[in-house]
CSV table of C-alpha atoms in Angstrom, one decimal:
chain,number,residue,atom,x,y,z
A,1,SER,CA,0.0,0.0,0.0
A,2,GLU,CA,3.0,2.4,0.5
A,3,PHE,CA,3.8,2.3,-3.2
A,4,ASN,CA,0.5,4.1,-4.0
A,5,LYS,CA,2.0,7.1,-2.1
A,6,ILE,CA,4.9,7.6,-4.6
A,7,LYS,CA,4.2,10.7,-6.7
A,8,LEU,CA,7.6,11.0,-8.4
A,9,SER,CA,8.4,9.8,-11.9
A,10,THR,CA,9.8,6.3,-11.4
A,11,LEU,CA,11.7,4.0,-13.8
A,12,LEU,CA,11.5,0.2,-13.0
A,13,PHE,CA,14.1,-1.8,-14.9
A,14,TRP,CA,13.5,-5.5,-14.6
A,15,GLY,CA,15.0,-8.7,-15.9
A,16,GLU,CA,12.7,-11.2,-17.6
A,17,LYS,CA,14.4,-14.1,-15.9
A,18,ASP,CA,14.8,-12.5,-12.5
A,19,GLU,CA,14.3,-15.3,-9.9
A,20,ALA,CA,15.0,-13.1,-6.8
A,21,THR,CA,12.2,-10.7,-7.6
A,22,PRO,CA,10.2,-12.1,-10.5
A,23,PRO,CA,8.8,-9.8,-13.2
A,24,LYS,CA,5.4,-10.2,-11.7
A,25,TRP,CA,6.6,-7.9,-8.9
A,26,GLY,CA,7.7,-5.3,-11.5
A,27,GLU,CA,4.2,-5.4,-12.9
A,28,ILE,CA,2.6,-5.1,-9.5
A,29,LEU,CA,4.8,-2.1,-8.6
A,30,HIS,CA,4.2,-0.5,-12.0
A,31,SER,CA,0.4,-0.8,-11.4
A,32,ARG,CA,0.7,0.8,-8.0
A,33,ILE,CA,3.1,3.6,-8.8
A,34,SER,CA,1.1,6.2,-10.8
A,35,GLY,CA,3.0,7.3,-13.9
A,36,SER,CA,5.8,4.8,-13.6
A,37,ASN,CA,7.6,3.3,-16.5
A,38,LEU,CA,8.4,-0.5,-16.6
A,39,VAL,CA,11.2,-1.8,-18.8
A,40,VAL,CA,11.5,-5.6,-18.9
A,41,VAL,CA,14.8,-6.8,-20.4
A,42,LEU,CA,14.4,-10.1,-22.3
A,43,GLY,CA,16.8,-12.8,-21.2
A,44,ALA,CA,18.2,-10.8,-18.3
A,45,GLY,CA,18.2,-11.9,-14.6
A,46,HIS,CA,18.2,-10.1,-11.3
A,47,PHE,CA,21.1,-7.8,-12.3
A,48,SER,CA,19.5,-6.7,-15.5
A,49,TYR,CA,21.4,-3.4,-15.6
A,50,LEU,CA,24.6,-5.5,-15.8
A,51,ASP,CA,23.2,-8.1,-18.2
A,52,ASP,CA,22.3,-5.4,-20.8
A,53,GLN,CA,24.3,-2.3,-19.8
A,54,ASP,CA,23.8,-0.5,-23.1
A,55,ARG,CA,20.0,-0.8,-22.8
A,56,PHE,CA,20.1,0.4,-19.2
A,57,VAL,CA,22.0,3.5,-20.2
A,58,ARG,CA,19.6,4.2,-23.1
A,59,GLU,CA,16.6,3.8,-20.9
A,60,ILE,CA,18.1,6.1,-18.2
A,61,ILE,CA,18.8,8.8,-20.8
A,62,LYS,CA,15.3,8.4,-22.3
A,63,PHE,CA,13.7,8.5,-18.8
A,64,SER,CA,15.7,11.6,-17.8
A,65,ASP,CA,14.9,13.4,-21.0
A,66,SER,CA,11.2,12.8,-20.4
A,67,LEU,CA,11.5,14.7,-17.1
A,68,LYS,CA,12.7,17.9,-18.7
């Protein structure tokens, strides 16, 4: 219920094969954080930002540009 209180733009970057926090949790958080963006990285695990560093950087830039 606390996630409903987040009012800031939020980027959720999730690995499709994350076993520690499965993608279902990303979808749940995305549905509870108004205006959030969810990026699911195909083939990536829990450390999706390391599994696809180029995509991570691109998504961070895209997200930060959307805040301007």
